[in-house]
CSV table of C-alpha atoms in Angstrom, one decimal:
chain,number,residue,atom,x,y,z
A,258,GLY,CA,106.2,45.4,190.5
A,259,GLU,CA,107.9,48.7,190.0
A,260,ASN,CA,107.6,49.9,186.5
A,261,VAL,CA,107.7,53.1,184.4
A,262,GLU,CA,106.4,53.1,180.9
A,263,GLN,CA,107.4,55.9,178.5
A,264,HIS,CA,106.0,56.9,175.1
A,265,PRO,CA,106.8,57.5,172.4
A,266,SER,CA,110.1,55.7,171.8
A,267,THR,CA,111.0,58.1,169.0
A,268,LEU,CA,109.8,61.6,168.2
A,269,SER,CA,110.7,63.8,165.3
A,270,VAL,CA,109.6,67.4,165.2
A,271,GLN,CA,110.5,70.5,163.2
A,272,GLU,CA,112.5,73.2,164.8
A,273,GLY,CA,110.2,75.6,166.7
A,274,ASP,CA,107.5,73.0,167.3
A,275,SER,CA,106.6,71.5,170.7
A,276,ALA,CA,107.5,68.0,171.9
A,277,VAL,CA,105.6,66.0,174.5
A,278,ILE,CA,106.8,62.8,176.1
A,279,LYS,CA,104.5,60.9,178.4
A,280,CYS,CA,105.2,58.5,181.3
A,281,THR,CA,103.1,56.3,183.6
A,282,TYR,CA,104.3,54.7,186.8
A,283,SER,CA,103.0,51.8,188.7
A,284,ASP,CA,103.9,52.4,192.4
A,285,SER,CA,101.6,54.9,194.2
A,286,ALA,CA,104.4,55.4,196.8
A,287,SER,CA,106.6,57.1,194.2
A,288,ASN,CA,106.9,60.8,195.1
A,289,TYR,CA,109.7,62.2,193.0
A,290,PHE,CA,109.8,62.3,189.2
A,291,PRO,CA,112.9,63.6,187.4
A,292,TRP,CA,113.6,63.9,183.7
A,293,TYR,CA,117.0,63.3,182.3
A,294,LYS,CA,118.6,64.2,178.9
A,295,GLN,CA,121.3,61.8,177.6
A,296,GLU,CA,123.5,62.8,174.8
A,297,LEU,CA,125.6,60.3,172.9
A,298,GLY,CA,128.3,58.8,175.0
A,299,LYS,CA,127.4,60.8,178.1
A,300,GLY,CA,125.7,60.2,181.4
A,301,PRO,CA,122.1,61.3,182.1
A,302,GLN,CA,121.8,65.0,182.9
A,303,LEU,CA,118.9,66.2,185.0
A,304,ILE,CA,116.8,68.8,183.1
A,305,ILE,CA,113.8,69.1,185.4
A,306,ASP,CA,112.1,67.3,188.2
A,307,ILE,CA,108.8,67.4,190.1
A,308,ARG,CA,107.7,66.3,193.5
A,309,SER,CA,104.4,64.8,194.3
A,310,ASN,CA,103.0,67.8,196.1
A,311,VAL,CA,103.2,69.9,192.9
A,312,GLY,CA,101.1,69.5,189.7
A,313,GLU,CA,103.2,71.5,187.3
A,314,LYS,CA,106.7,73.0,187.1
A,315,LYS,CA,108.2,75.1,184.4
A,316,ASP,CA,111.8,76.1,183.6
A,317,GLN,CA,112.0,78.3,180.5
A,318,ARG,CA,111.1,76.1,177.5
A,319,ILE,CA,110.7,73.0,179.6
A,320,ALA,CA,107.7,72.0,181.7
A,321,VAL,CA,106.6,68.9,183.5
A,322,THR,CA,103.1,68.0,184.6
A,323,LEU,CA,102.1,65.4,187.1
A,324,ASN,CA,98.7,63.7,187.7
A,325,LYS,CA,99.1,61.5,190.8
A,326,THR,CA,95.6,60.1,190.6
A,327,ALA,CA,96.2,58.7,187.1
A,328,LYS,CA,99.9,58.1,187.8
A,329,HIS,CA,100.9,60.0,184.7
A,330,PHE,CA,103.6,62.6,184.2
A,331,SER,CA,104.7,64.4,181.0
A,332,LEU,CA,107.6,66.5,179.7
A,333,HIS,CA,106.8,69.4,177.4
A,334,ILE,CA,109.4,71.2,175.4
A,335,THR,CA,108.4,74.3,173.5
A,336,GLU,CA,110.1,76.1,170.7
A,337,THR,CA,112.4,73.1,170.1
A,338,GLN,CA,115.9,73.7,168.8
A,339,PRO,CA,118.3,71.2,167.1
A,340,GLU,CA,120.4,71.1,170.3
A,341,ASP,CA,117.4,69.6,172.1
A,342,SER,CA,118.0,66.4,170.0
A,343,ALA,CA,118.9,63.6,172.5
A,344,VAL,CA,117.4,60.7,174.4
A,345,TYR,CA,115.1,61.7,177.2
A,346,PHE,CA,114.4,59.5,180.1
A,347,CYS,CA,111.7,59.8,182.7
A,348,ALA,CA,112.1,58.3,186.1
A,349,ALA,CA,110.1,57.7,189.3
A,350,SER,CA,111.4,57.2,192.8
A,351,GLY,CA,111.2,53.7,194.3
A,352,PRO,CA,108.9,53.0,197.3
A,353,ARG,CA,111.7,52.7,199.8
A,354,ASP,CA,113.5,55.7,201.3
A,355,THR,CA,116.8,55.0,199.4
A,356,GLY,CA,116.6,57.4,196.5
A,357,LYS,CA,116.4,54.5,194.0
A,358,LEU,CA,115.1,55.7,190.6
A,359,ILE,CA,113.1,53.5,188.2
A,360,PHE,CA,113.6,54.7,184.6
A,361,GLY,CA,111.4,54.6,181.6
A,362,GLN,CA,112.6,53.2,178.3
A,363,GLY,CA,113.7,56.5,176.8
A,364,THR,CA,112.5,58.7,173.9
A,365,THR,CA,114.8,59.6,171.1
A,366,LEU,CA,113.9,63.2,170.1
A,367,GLN,CA,115.1,64.5,166.8
A,368,VAL,CA,114.6,68.2,166.1
A,369,LYS,CA,114.9,68.9,162.3
A,370,PRO,CA,116.3,72.3,161.4
B,863,GLU,CA,130.5,73.0,189.3
B,864,PRO,CA,131.2,69.8,191.2
B,865,GLU,CA,130.6,66.6,189.2
B,866,VAL,CA,130.7,62.8,189.5
B,867,THR,CA,133.7,61.3,187.8
B,868,GLN,CA,134.2,57.7,186.7
B,869,THR,CA,137.3,55.7,185.6
B,870,PRO,CA,138.0,54.1,183.2
B,871,SER,CA,135.8,55.4,180.5
B,872,HIS,CA,136.1,52.1,178.7
B,873,GLN,CA,137.1,48.7,180.1
B,874,VAL,CA,137.6,45.6,178.0
B,875,THR,CA,137.9,42.2,179.8
B,876,GLN,CA,137.7,38.5,179.1
B,877,MET,CA,134.8,36.5,180.4
B,878,GLY,CA,135.5,35.2,183.9
B,879,GLN,CA,137.8,38.0,184.8
B,880,GLU,CA,137.3,40.4,187.7
B,881,VAL,CA,136.7,44.1,187.0
B,882,ILE,CA,136.6,47.1,189.3
B,883,LEU,CA,134.8,50.2,188.2
B,884,ARG,CA,135.7,53.4,190.0
B,885,CYS,CA,133.7,56.5,190.9
B,886,VAL,CA,134.4,59.7,192.8
B,887,PRO,CA,131.0,61.1,193.9
B,888,ILE,CA,130.5,64.7,194.7
B,889,SER,CA,132.2,65.4,198.0
B,890,ASN,CA,129.4,66.4,200.3
B,891,HIS,CA,127.0,63.8,199.1
B,892,LEU,CA,125.8,61.0,201.3
B,893,TYR,CA,124.0,58.5,199.1
B,894,PHE,CA,125.7,56.6,196.2
B,895,TYR,CA,124.4,54.5,193.4
B,896,TRP,CA,125.3,52.2,190.6
B,897,TYR,CA,123.1,51.9,187.5
B,898,ARG,CA,123.7,50.1,184.3
B,899,GLN,CA,122.5,50.6,180.7
B,900,ILE,CA,122.7,47.8,178.2
B,901,LEU,CA,123.1,49.3,174.7
B,902,GLY,CA,119.8,50.7,173.5
B,903,GLN,CA,117.9,49.8,176.7
B,904,LYS,CA,116.7,51.7,179.8
B,905,VAL,CA,118.9,52.7,182.7
B,906,GLU,CA,118.5,50.0,185.4
B,907,PHE,CA,119.1,50.4,189.1
B,908,LEU,CA,121.8,48.1,190.6
B,909,VAL,CA,122.5,49.3,194.2
B,910,SER,CA,122.3,52.2,196.6
B,911,PHE,CA,124.9,52.7,199.4
B,912,TYR,CA,124.6,54.9,202.5
B,913,ASN,CA,126.6,55.1,205.7
B,914,ASN,CA,129.0,52.4,204.5
B,915,GLU,CA,126.4,49.8,203.8
B,916,ILE,CA,124.1,48.7,201.0
B,917,SER,CA,120.6,50.3,201.6
B,918,GLU,CA,118.9,48.7,198.6
B,919,LYS,CA,119.9,46.4,195.7
B,920,SER,CA,118.1,45.0,192.7
B,921,GLU,CA,117.8,41.4,191.5
B,922,ILE,CA,120.6,42.1,189.0
B,923,PHE,CA,123.0,42.7,191.9
B,924,ASP,CA,123.8,39.1,192.8
B,925,ASP,CA,126.7,37.6,194.6
B,926,GLN,CA,129.0,38.4,191.7
B,927,PHE,CA,128.7,42.1,192.5
B,928,SER,CA,130.0,44.1,195.4
B,929,VAL,CA,130.5,47.7,196.3
B,930,GLU,CA,132.9,49.5,198.5
B,931,ARG,CA,133.8,53.0,199.7
B,932,PRO,CA,137.4,52.2,200.5
B,933,ASP,CA,138.8,55.6,201.4
B,934,GLY,CA,136.0,58.2,201.9
B,935,SER,CA,136.2,59.5,198.4
B,936,ASN,CA,136.1,56.6,196.0
B,937,PHE,CA,133.1,54.4,195.4
B,938,THR,CA,133.8,51.1,193.6
B,939,LEU,CA,131.7,48.4,191.9
B,940,LYS,CA,133.4,45.0,191.6
B,941,ILE,CA,132.2,42.2,189.3
B,942,ARG,CA,134.0,39.0,190.4
B,943,SER,CA,133.6,36.8,187.4
B,944,THR,CA,132.3,38.7,184.4
B,945,LYS,CA,129.8,37.3,182.0
B,946,LEU,CA,129.1,38.3,178.4
B,947,GLU,CA,125.8,39.7,179.6
B,948,ASP,CA,127.6,42.1,181.9
B,949,SER,CA,128.6,44.2,178.9
B,950,ALA,CA,126.9,47.5,179.4
B,951,MET,CA,127.5,51.2,180.4
B,952,TYR,CA,127.8,51.5,184.1
B,953,PHE,CA,126.8,54.8,185.7
B,954,CYS,CA,127.6,56.0,189.2
B,955,ALA,CA,125.4,58.6,190.8
B,956,SER,CA,125.4,60.5,194.0
B,957,ASN,CA,122.7,62.3,196.0
B,958,PRO,CA,123.2,65.0,198.7
B,959,ARG,CA,120.8,63.5,201.2
B,960,GLY,CA,119.2,60.4,199.7
B,961,GLY,CA,115.6,59.3,200.4
B,962,GLY,CA,112.9,61.2,202.2
B,963,THR,CA,113.3,64.5,200.4
B,964,THR,CA,114.5,62.6,197.3
B,965,ASP,CA,117.1,65.2,196.3
B,966,THR,CA,118.6,65.3,192.8
B,967,GLN,CA,120.8,62.4,191.7
B,968,TYR,CA,123.8,63.5,189.7
B,969,PHE,CA,125.2,61.0,187.3
B,970,GLY,CA,128.8,60.4,186.1
B,971,PRO,CA,129.8,60.0,182.5
B,972,GLY,CA,129.8,56.2,182.7
B,973,THR,CA,132.2,53.3,182.2
B,974,ARG,CA,131.6,51.2,179.1
B,975,LEU,CA,132.3,47.6,180.0
B,976,THR,CA,132.9,45.1,177.2
B,977,VAL,CA,133.2,41.5,178.1
B,978,LEU,CA,134.7,39.3,175.4
């Protein structure tokens, strides 16, 4: 069935260090992979996304890489800041053409000042 | 910047009661979604809605759930007879064009439903 696995579940880094969160997906028909940041009491906010025809995308301190063969994609945050502390979710599009997203379990990132 | 809005922010209800959660998607978007998130767990897809009909639904979205776009701006989720396990945060999302090009989904702030 459709599934997205996300690791680690918690991640603690020192301010200025890099953070990496990894996801794997099960359905080879998935072609869109967004990353969302969720702060306490708020809805998920898109931070970056990647489509299947691209292997890497970068936006300032945030980058995402995609390996379609291995069905892996990763979020990289460089020069982390305390305000990066939040729960991060990866997601993959479902196989049907409806825009459905399948989410990973989430990673709680703590950036220590 | 346009955003998805949801009301109420928190709904408390008794088991067996009907609830309606309301959403106003971004105005020029065409696909609408409901997701739920049980406390501490992943966000789960419930239903997608396009052109005034359901385009896909999950196993969670059983006969107790229904969706409606009653007036061209609101998008509602109704739970006919709530159960304790329906307690969760419910998120509405909208998408400018939906599948195919898989454009970005924008999420609302959520409604926290508590069933007692």
